[in-house]
CSV table of C-alpha atoms and ligand atoms in Angstrom, one decimal:
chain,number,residue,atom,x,y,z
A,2,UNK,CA,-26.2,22.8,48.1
A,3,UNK,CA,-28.9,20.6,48.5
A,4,UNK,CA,-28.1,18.6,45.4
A,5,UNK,CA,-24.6,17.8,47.3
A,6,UNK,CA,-25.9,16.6,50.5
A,7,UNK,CA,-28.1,14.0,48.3
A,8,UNK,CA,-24.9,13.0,46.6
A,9,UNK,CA,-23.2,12.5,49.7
A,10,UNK,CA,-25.5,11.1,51.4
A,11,UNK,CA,-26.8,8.3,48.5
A,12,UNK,CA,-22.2,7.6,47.8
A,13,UNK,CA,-22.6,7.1,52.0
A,14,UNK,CA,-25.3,4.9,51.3
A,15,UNK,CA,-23.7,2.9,48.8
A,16,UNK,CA,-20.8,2.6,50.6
A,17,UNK,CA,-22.5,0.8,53.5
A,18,UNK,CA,-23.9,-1.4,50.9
A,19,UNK,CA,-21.2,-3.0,49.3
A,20,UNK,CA,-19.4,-2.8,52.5
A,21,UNK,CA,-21.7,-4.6,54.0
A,22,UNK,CA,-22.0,-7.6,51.1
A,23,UNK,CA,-17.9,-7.4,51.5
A,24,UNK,CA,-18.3,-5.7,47.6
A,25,UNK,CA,-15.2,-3.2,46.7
A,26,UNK,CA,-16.4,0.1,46.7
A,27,UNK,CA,-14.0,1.2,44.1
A,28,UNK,CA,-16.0,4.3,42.4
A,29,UNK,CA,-15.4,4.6,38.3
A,30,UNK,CA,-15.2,8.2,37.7
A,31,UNK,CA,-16.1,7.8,33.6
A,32,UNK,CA,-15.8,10.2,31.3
A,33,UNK,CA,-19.6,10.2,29.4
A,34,UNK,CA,-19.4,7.9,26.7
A,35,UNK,CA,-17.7,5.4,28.3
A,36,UNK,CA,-19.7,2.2,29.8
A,37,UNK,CA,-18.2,0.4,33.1
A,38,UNK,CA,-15.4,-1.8,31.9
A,39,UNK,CA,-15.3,-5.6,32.9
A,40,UNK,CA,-13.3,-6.9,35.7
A,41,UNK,CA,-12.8,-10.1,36.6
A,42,UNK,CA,-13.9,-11.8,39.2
A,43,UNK,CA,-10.7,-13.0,40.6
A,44,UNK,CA,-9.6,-9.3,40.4
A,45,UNK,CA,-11.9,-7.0,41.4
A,46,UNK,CA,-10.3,-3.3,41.6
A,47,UNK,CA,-9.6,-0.9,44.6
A,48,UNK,CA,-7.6,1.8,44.9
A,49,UNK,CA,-4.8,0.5,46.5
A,50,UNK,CA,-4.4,-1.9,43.9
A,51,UNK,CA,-4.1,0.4,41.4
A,52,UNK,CA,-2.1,2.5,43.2
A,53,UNK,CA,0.5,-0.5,43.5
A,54,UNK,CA,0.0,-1.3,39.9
A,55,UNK,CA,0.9,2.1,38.5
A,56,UNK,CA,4.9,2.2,40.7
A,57,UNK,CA,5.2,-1.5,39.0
A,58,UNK,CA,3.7,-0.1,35.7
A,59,UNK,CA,7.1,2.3,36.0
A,60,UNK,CA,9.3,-0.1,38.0
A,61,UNK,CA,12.2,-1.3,36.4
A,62,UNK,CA,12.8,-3.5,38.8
A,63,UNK,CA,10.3,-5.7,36.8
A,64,UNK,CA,12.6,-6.7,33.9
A,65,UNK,CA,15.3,-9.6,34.2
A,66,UNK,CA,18.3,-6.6,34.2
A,67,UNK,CA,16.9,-4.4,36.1
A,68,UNK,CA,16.9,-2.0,32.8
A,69,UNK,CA,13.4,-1.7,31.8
A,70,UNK,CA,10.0,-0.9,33.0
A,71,UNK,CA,6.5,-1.5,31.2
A,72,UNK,CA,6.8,2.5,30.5
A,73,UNK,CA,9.7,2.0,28.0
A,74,UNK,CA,8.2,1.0,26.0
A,75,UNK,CA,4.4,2.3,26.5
A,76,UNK,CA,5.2,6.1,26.8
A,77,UNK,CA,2.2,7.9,28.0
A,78,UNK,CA,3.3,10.8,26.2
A,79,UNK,CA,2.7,8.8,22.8
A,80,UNK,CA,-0.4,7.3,24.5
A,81,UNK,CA,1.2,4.4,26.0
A,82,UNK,CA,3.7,3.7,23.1
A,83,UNK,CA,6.9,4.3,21.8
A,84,UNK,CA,7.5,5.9,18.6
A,85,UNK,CA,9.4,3.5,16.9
A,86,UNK,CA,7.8,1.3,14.1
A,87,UNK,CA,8.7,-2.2,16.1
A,88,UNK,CA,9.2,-2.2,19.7
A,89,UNK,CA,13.2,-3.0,21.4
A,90,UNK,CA,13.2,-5.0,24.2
A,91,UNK,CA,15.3,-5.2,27.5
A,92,UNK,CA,17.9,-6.8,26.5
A,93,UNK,CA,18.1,-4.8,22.8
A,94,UNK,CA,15.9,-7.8,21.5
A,95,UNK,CA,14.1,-6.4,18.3
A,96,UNK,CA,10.5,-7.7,18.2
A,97,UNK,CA,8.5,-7.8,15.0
A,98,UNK,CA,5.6,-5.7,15.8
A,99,UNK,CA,4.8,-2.0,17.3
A,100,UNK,CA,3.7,-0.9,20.1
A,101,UNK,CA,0.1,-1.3,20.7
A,102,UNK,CA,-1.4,1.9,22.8
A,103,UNK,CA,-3.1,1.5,26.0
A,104,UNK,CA,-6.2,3.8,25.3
A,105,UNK,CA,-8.9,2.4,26.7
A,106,UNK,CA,-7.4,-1.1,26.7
A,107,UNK,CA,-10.1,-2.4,29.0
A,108,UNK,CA,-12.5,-2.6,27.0
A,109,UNK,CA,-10.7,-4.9,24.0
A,110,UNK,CA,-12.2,-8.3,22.9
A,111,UNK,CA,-8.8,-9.7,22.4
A,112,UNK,CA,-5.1,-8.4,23.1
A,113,UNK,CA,-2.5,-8.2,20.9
A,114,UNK,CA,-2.5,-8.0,17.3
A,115,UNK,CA,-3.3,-10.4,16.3
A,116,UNK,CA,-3.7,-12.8,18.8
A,117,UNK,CA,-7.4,-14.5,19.6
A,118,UNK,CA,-6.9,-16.4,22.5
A,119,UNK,CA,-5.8,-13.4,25.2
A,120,UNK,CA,-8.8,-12.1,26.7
A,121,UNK,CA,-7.6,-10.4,29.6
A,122,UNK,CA,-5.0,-8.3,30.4
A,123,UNK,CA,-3.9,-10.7,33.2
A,124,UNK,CA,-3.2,-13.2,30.6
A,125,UNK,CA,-2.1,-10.7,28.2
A,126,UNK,CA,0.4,-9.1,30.9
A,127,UNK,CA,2.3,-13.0,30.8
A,128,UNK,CA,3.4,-12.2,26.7
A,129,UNK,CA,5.6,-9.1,27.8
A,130,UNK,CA,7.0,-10.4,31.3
A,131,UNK,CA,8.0,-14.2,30.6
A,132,UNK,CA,8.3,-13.8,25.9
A,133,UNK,CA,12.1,-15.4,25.3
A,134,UNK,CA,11.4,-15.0,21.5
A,135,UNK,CA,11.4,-11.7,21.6
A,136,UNK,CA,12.9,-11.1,25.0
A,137,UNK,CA,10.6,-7.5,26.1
A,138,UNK,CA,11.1,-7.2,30.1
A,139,UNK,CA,12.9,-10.6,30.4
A,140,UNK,CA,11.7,-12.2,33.5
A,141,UNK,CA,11.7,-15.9,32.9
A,142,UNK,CA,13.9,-17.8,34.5
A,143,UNK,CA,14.3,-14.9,37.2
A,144,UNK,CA,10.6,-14.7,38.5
A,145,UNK,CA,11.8,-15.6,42.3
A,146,UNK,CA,15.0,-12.7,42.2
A,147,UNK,CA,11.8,-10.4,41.2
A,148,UNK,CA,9.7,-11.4,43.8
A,149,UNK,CA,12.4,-11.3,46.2
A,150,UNK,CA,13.5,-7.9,45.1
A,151,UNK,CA,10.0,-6.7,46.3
A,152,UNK,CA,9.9,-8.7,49.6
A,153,UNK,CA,13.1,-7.3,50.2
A,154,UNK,CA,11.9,-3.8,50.4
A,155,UNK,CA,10.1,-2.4,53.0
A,156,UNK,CA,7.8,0.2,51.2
A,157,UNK,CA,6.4,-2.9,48.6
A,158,UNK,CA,5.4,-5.0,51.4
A,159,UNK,CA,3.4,-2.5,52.7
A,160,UNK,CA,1.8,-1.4,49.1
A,161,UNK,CA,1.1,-5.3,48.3
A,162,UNK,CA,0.0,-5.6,51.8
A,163,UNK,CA,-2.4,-2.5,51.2
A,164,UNK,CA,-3.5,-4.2,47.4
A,165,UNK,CA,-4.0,-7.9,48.6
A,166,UNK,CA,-5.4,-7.5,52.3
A,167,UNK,CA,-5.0,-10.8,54.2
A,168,UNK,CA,-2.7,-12.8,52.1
A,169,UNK,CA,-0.5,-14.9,54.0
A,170,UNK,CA,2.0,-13.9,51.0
A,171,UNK,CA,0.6,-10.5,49.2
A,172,UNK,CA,4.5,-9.9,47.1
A,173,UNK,CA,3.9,-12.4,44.3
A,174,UNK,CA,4.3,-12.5,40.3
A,175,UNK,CA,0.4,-13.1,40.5
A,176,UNK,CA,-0.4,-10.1,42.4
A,177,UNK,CA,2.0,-7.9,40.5
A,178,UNK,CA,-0.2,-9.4,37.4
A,179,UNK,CA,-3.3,-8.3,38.9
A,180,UNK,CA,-2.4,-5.1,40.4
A,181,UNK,CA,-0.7,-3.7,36.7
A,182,UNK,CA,-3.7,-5.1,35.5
A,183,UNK,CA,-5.8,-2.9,37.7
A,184,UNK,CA,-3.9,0.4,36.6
A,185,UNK,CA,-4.5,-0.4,32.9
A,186,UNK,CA,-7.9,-0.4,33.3
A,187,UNK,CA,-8.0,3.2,35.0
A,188,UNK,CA,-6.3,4.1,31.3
A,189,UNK,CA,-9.3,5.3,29.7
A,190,UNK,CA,-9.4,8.3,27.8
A,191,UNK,CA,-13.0,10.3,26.5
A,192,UNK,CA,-11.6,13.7,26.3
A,193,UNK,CA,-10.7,14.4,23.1
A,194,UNK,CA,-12.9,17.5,20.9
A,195,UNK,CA,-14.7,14.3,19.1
A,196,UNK,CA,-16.0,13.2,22.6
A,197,UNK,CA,-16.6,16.8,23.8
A,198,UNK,CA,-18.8,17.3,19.8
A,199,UNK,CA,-19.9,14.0,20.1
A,200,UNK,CA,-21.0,13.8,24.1
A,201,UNK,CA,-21.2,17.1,25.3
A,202,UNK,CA,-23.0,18.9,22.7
A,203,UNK,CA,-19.8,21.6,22.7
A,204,UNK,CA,-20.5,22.2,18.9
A,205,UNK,CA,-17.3,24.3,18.7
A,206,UNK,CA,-15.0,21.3,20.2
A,207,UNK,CA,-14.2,20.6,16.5
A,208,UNK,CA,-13.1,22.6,13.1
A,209,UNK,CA,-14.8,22.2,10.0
A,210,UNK,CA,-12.4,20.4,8.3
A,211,UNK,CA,-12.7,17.5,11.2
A,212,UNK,CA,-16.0,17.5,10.7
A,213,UNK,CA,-16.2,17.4,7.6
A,214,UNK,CA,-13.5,14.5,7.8
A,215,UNK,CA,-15.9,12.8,9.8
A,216,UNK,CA,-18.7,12.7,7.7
A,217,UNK,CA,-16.1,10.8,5.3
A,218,UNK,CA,-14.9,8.6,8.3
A,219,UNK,CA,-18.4,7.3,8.5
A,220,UNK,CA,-19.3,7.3,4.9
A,221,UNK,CA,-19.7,4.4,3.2
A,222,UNK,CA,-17.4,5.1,0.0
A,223,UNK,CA,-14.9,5.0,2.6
A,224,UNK,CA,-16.1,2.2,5.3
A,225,UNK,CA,-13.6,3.1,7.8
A,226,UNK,CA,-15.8,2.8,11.0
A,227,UNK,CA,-17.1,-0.9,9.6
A,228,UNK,CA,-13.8,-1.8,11.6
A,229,UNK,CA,-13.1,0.9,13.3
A,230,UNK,CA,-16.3,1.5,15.0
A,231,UNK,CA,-18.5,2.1,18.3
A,232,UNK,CA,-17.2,4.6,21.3
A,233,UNK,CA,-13.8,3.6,21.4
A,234,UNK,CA,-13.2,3.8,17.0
A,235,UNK,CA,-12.0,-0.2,17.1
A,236,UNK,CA,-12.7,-3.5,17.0
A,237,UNK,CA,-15.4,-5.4,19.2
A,238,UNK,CA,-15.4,-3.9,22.6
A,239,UNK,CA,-16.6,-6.0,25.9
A,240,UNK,CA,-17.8,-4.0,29.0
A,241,UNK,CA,-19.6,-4.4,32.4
A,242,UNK,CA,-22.6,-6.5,31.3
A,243,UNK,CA,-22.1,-6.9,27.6
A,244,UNK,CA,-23.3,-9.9,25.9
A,245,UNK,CA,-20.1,-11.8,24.7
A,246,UNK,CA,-18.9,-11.0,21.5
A,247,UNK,CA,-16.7,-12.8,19.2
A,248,UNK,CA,-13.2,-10.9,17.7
A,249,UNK,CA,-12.8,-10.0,14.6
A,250,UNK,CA,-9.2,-9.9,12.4
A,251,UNK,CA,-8.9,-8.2,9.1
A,252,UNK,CA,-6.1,-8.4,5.9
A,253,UNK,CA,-6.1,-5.1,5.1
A,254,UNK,CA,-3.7,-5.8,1.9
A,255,UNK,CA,-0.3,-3.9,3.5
A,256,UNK,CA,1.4,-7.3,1.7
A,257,UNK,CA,1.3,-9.8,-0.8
A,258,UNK,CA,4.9,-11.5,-1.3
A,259,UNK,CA,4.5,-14.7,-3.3
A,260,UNK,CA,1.2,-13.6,-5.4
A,261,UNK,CA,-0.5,-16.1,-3.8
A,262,UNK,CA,-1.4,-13.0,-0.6
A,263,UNK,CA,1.2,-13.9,1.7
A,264,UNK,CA,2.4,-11.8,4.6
A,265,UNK,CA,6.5,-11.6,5.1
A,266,UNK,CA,7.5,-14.5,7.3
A,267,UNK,CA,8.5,-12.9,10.5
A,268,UNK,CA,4.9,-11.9,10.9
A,269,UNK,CA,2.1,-13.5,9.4
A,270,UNK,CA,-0.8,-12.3,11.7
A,271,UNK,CA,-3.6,-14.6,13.0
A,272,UNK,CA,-2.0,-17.5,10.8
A,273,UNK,CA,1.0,-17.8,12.8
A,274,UNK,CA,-1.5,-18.2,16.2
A,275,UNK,CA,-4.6,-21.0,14.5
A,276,UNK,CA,-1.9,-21.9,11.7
A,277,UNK,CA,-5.1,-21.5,9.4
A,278,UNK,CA,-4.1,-20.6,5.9
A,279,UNK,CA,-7.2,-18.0,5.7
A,280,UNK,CA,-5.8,-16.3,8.7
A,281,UNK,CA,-2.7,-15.3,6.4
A,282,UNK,CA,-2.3,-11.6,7.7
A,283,UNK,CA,-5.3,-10.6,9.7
A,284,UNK,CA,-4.5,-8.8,12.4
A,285,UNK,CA,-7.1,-6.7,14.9
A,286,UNK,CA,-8.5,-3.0,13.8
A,287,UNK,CA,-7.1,-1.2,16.7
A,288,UNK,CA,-8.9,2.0,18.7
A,289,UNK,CA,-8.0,5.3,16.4
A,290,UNK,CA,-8.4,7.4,19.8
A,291,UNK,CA,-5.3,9.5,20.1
A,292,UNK,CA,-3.8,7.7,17.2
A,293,UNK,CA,-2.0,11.2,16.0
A,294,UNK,CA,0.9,10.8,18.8
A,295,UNK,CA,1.1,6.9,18.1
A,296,UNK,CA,3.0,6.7,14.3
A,297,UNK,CA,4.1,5.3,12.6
A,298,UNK,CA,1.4,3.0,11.9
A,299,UNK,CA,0.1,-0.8,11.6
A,300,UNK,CA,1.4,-3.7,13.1
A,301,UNK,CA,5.1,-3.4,11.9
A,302,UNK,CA,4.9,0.2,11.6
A,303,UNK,CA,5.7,0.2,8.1
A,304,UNK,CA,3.2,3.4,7.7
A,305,UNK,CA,4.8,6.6,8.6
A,306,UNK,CA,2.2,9.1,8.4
A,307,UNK,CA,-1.6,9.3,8.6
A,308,UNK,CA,-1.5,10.8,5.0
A,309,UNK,CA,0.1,7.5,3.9
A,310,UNK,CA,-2.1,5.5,5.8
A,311,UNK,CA,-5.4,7.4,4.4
A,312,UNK,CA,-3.4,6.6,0.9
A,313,UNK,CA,-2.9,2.9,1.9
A,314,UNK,CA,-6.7,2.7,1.6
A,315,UNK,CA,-7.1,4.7,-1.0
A,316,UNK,CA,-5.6,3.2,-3.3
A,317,UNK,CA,-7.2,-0.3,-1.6
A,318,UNK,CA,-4.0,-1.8,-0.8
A,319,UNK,CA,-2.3,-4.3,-3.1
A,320,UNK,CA,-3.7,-6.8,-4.9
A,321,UNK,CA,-4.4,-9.8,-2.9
A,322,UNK,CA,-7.1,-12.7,-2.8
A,323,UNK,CA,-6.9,-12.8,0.9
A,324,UNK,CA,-7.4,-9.1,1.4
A,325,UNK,CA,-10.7,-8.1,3.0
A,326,UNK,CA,-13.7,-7.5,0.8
A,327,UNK,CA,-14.2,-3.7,2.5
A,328,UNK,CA,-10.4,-3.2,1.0
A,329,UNK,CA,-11.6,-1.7,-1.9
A,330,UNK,CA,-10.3,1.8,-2.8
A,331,UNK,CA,-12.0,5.1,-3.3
A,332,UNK,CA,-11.5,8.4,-5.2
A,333,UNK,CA,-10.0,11.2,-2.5
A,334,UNK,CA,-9.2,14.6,-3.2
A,335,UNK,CA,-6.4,16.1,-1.5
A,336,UNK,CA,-8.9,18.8,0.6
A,337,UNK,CA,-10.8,15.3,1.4
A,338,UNK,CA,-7.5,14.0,3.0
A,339,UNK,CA,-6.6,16.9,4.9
A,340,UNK,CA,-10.1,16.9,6.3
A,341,UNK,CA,-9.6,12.7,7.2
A,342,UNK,CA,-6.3,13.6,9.0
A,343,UNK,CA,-8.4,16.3,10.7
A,344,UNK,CA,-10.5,14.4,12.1
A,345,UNK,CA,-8.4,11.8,13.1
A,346,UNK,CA,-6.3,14.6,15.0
A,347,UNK,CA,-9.5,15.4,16.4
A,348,UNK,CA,-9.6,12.2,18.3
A,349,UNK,CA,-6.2,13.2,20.9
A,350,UNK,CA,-7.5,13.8,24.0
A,351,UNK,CA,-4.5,15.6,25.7
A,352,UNK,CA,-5.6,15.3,29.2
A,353,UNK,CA,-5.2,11.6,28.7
A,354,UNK,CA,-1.5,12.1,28.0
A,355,UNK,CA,-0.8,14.3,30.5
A,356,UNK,CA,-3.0,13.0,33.1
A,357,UNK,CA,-0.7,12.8,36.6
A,358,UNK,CA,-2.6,10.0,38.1
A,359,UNK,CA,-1.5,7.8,34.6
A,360,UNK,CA,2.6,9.3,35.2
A,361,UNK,CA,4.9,7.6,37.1
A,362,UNK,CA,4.8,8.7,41.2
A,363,UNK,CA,6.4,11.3,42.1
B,17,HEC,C1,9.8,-4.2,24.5
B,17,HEC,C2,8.7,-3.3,24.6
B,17,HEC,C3,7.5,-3.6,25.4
B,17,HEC,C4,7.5,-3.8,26.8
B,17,HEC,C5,8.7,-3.7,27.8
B,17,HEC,C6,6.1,-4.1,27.2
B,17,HEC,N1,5.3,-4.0,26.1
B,17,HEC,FE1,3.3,-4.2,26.0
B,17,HEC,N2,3.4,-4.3,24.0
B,17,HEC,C7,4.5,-4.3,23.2
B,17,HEC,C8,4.2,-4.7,21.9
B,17,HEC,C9,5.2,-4.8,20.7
B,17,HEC,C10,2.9,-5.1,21.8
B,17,HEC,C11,2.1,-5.8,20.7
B,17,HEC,C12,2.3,-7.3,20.9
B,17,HEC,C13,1.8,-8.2,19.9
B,17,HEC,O1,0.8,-7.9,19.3
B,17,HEC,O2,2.3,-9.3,19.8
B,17,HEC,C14,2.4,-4.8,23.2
B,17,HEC,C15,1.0,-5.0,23.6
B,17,HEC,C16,0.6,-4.8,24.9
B,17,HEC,C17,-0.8,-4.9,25.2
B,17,HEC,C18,-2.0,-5.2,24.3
B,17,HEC,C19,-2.7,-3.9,24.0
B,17,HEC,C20,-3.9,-4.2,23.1
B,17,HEC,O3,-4.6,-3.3,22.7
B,17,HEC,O4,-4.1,-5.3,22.8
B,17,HEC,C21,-0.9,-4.6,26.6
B,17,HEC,C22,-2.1,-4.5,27.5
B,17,HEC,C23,0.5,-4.4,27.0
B,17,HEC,N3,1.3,-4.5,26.0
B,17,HEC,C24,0.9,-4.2,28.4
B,17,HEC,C25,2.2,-4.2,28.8
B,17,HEC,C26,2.6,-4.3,30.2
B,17,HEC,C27,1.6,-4.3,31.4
B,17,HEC,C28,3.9,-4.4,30.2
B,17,HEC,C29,4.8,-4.5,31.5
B,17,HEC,C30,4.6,-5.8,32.2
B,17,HEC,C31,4.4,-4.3,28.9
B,17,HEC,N4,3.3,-4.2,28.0
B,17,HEC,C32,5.7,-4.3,28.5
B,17,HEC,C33,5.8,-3.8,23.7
B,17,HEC,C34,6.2,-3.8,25.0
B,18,HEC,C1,-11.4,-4.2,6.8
B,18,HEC,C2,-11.4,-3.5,8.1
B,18,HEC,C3,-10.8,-2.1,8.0
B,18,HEC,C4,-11.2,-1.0,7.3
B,18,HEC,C5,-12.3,-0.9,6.4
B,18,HEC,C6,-10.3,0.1,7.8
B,18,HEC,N1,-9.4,-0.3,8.7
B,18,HEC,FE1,-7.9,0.8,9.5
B,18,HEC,N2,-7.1,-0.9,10.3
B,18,HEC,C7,-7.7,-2.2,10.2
B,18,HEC,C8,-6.7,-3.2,10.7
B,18,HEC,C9,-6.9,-4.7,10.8
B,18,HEC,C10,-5.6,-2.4,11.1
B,18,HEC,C11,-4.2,-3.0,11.6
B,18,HEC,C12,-3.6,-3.6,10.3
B,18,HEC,C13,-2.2,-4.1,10.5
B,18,HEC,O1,-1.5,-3.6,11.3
B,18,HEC,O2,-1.8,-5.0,9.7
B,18,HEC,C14,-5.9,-1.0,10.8
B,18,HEC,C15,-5.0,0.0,11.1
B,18,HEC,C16,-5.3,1.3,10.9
B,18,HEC,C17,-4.4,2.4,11.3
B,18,HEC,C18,-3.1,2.3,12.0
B,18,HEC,C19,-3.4,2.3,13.5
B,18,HEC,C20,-2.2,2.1,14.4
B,18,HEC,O3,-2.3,2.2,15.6
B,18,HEC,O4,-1.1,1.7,13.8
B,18,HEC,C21,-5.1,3.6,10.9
B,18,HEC,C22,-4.5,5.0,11.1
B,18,HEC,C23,-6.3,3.2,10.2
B,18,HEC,N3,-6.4,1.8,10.3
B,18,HEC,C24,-7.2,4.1,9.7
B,18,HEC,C25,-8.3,3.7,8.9
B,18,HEC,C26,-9.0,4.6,8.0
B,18,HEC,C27,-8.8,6.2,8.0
B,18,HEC,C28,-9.9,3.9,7.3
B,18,HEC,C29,-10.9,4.3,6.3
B,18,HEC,C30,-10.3,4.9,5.1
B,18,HEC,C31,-9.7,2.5,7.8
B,18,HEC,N4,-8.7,2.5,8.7
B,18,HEC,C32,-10.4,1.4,7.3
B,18,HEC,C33,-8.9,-2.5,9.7
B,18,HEC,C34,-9.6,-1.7,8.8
């Protein structure tokens, strides 16, 4: 009882505070684990932002036809993706690569696969709305019918008006950028029976097998969290007061078409972004959170299964002089493998994809 009246009283507290310095008072309710992500400070987040992000998020009225939303293709049920192995966009345009999740996508480096210069998801959130080559929601060209369709309708103006609080003009592309942006970064996910072994000392949260897959997850026969490594199980990771930290982009050896280590020509990686020949198929080492609902796997999801993908490695890939020096094979014995793919299963948090508040509103 007492304990609550202190809580109440120090969030009243607070709330004057920042009130009072004109700071949003938007509260991060974080799983433990999880450190503050970083907003920008041309977008800092509220509630109604995110609130008005999340109907775009599932508003079809985003894409040029009036056909898809962002949720076609990132399907919280597959944690934000879609199940194919390369991603169809609105107008049946195929693109090259799969759909990246959305778990815990505030706290990336970089966006994309393989892609070093977007490093928000403002900037990010341009690739998918305005791309012609692949067309995904197919706005360019019809970015004032959008906005229009929005200041058109009665309940939008009100939620932008609620989002961007005296704008002269709240309904525009920039704000829907910022407010969608705002709704990603509520997508964080800490649930799973590695974070409730790992963070809240439930020593039953995970079988034997998963934990035994973990010991091999973090061995260093197998080096699988040199890339795949801190909280979130990827790449570098930025947060709230993190010292900057550089990207980092990996040939993992899926291809090697010439002999020479090229990657097919429809996608060739960070090459086809710095047009550096050493770039020739690196691509980012994405989170591994919830990556049991998101096959198949890898950029072009030419990897069906997590067994095939724990083979991949095994075997070290192909043979390549561009392939990373950690691509090097190891011996696995078919218990070891089951174990692996335990523990990777281990890292679904099912709250995450089930989560109302991350569903379209009903
Ligand atoms: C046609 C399917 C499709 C649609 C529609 C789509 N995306 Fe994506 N999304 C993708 C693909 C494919 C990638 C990987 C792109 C790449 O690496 O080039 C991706 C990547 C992303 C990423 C980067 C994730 C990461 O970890 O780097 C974010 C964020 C994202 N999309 C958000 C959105 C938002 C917001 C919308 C709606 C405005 C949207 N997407 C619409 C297919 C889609
Ligand atoms: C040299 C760095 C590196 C190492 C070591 C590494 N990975 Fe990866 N991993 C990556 C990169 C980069 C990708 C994306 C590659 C691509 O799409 O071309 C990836 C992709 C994956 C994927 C597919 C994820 C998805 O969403 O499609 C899985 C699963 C995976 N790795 C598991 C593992 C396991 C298990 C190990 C240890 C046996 C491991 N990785 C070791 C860098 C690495």
């Amino acid at each position: 009882m007492r304990v609550t009246v202190l809580v109440v009283a120090l969030v009243f507290v607070f709330s004057i505070r920042h009130s009072a310095f004109g700071i949003d008072s938007f509260h991060w309710s974080l799983p433990r684990g999880l450190p503050v992500p970083r907003v920008p400070a041309d977008n800092s987040i509220s509630q109604p932002k995110i609130e008005l992000g999340r109907r775009l998020f599932y508003d079809k009225r985003l894409s040029g036809n009036g056909s898809y939303s962002c949720a076609s293709c990132h399907q919280q049920a597959f944690a934000f993706t879609d199940g194919l192995a390369r991603a169809v966009g609105s107008t049946g345009a195929e693109h090259a690569r799969s759909t990246m999740t959305l778990t815990n996508v505030a706290y990336n480096v970089t966006y994309g696969w393989a892609d070093s210069g977007l490093r928000t998801l403002e900037a990010q959130m341009l690739v998918p709305m305005l791309n012609e080559h692949p067309i995904e929601m197919g706005l360019k060209g019809h970015e004032a019918r959008i906005v229009a369709r929005f200041s058109s309708d009665r309940a939008s103006v009100a939620a932008f008006g609620a989002a961007f609080p005296r704008e002269p003009a709240p309904v525009s592309l920039q704000n829907i950028v910022k407010s969608i942006a705002s709704f990603e970064r509520t997508l964080v996910s800490a649930d799973s029976p590695f974070d409730r072994y790992l963070y809240r000392d439930d020593k039953n949260a995970m079988s034997a097998a998963a934990l035994r897959g973990k010991d091999l997850f973090f061995s260093e026969t197998l080096g699988c969290s040199e890339c795949h490594a801190s909280f979130n199980l990827s790449g570098p990771v930025t947060f709230e007061r993190a010292t900057r930290v550089e990207p980092l982009f990996h040939n993992t050896g899926l291809y090697n078409v010439n002999g020479r280590g090229a990657y097919p020509r429809t996608d060739r990686g960070l090459m086809d972004r710095t047009h550096n020949a050493a770039d020739m198929g690196r691509f980012r080492a994405p989170t591994l959170r919830n990556v049991a609902v998101t096959a198949p796997y890898m950029h072009d999801g030419s990897i069906e299964t997590l067994q095939a993908a724990i083979d991949h490695y095994a075997r070290g890939g192909v043979t390549s002089p561009l392939k990373s020096k950690r691509i090097k094979g190891f011996p696995i014995t078919p218990e070891q493998r089951r174990d692996l793919v335990a523990f990777l299963e281990s890292l679904t948090d099912k709250s995450f994809l089930t989560n109302p508040a991350f569903g379209p509103v009903r």
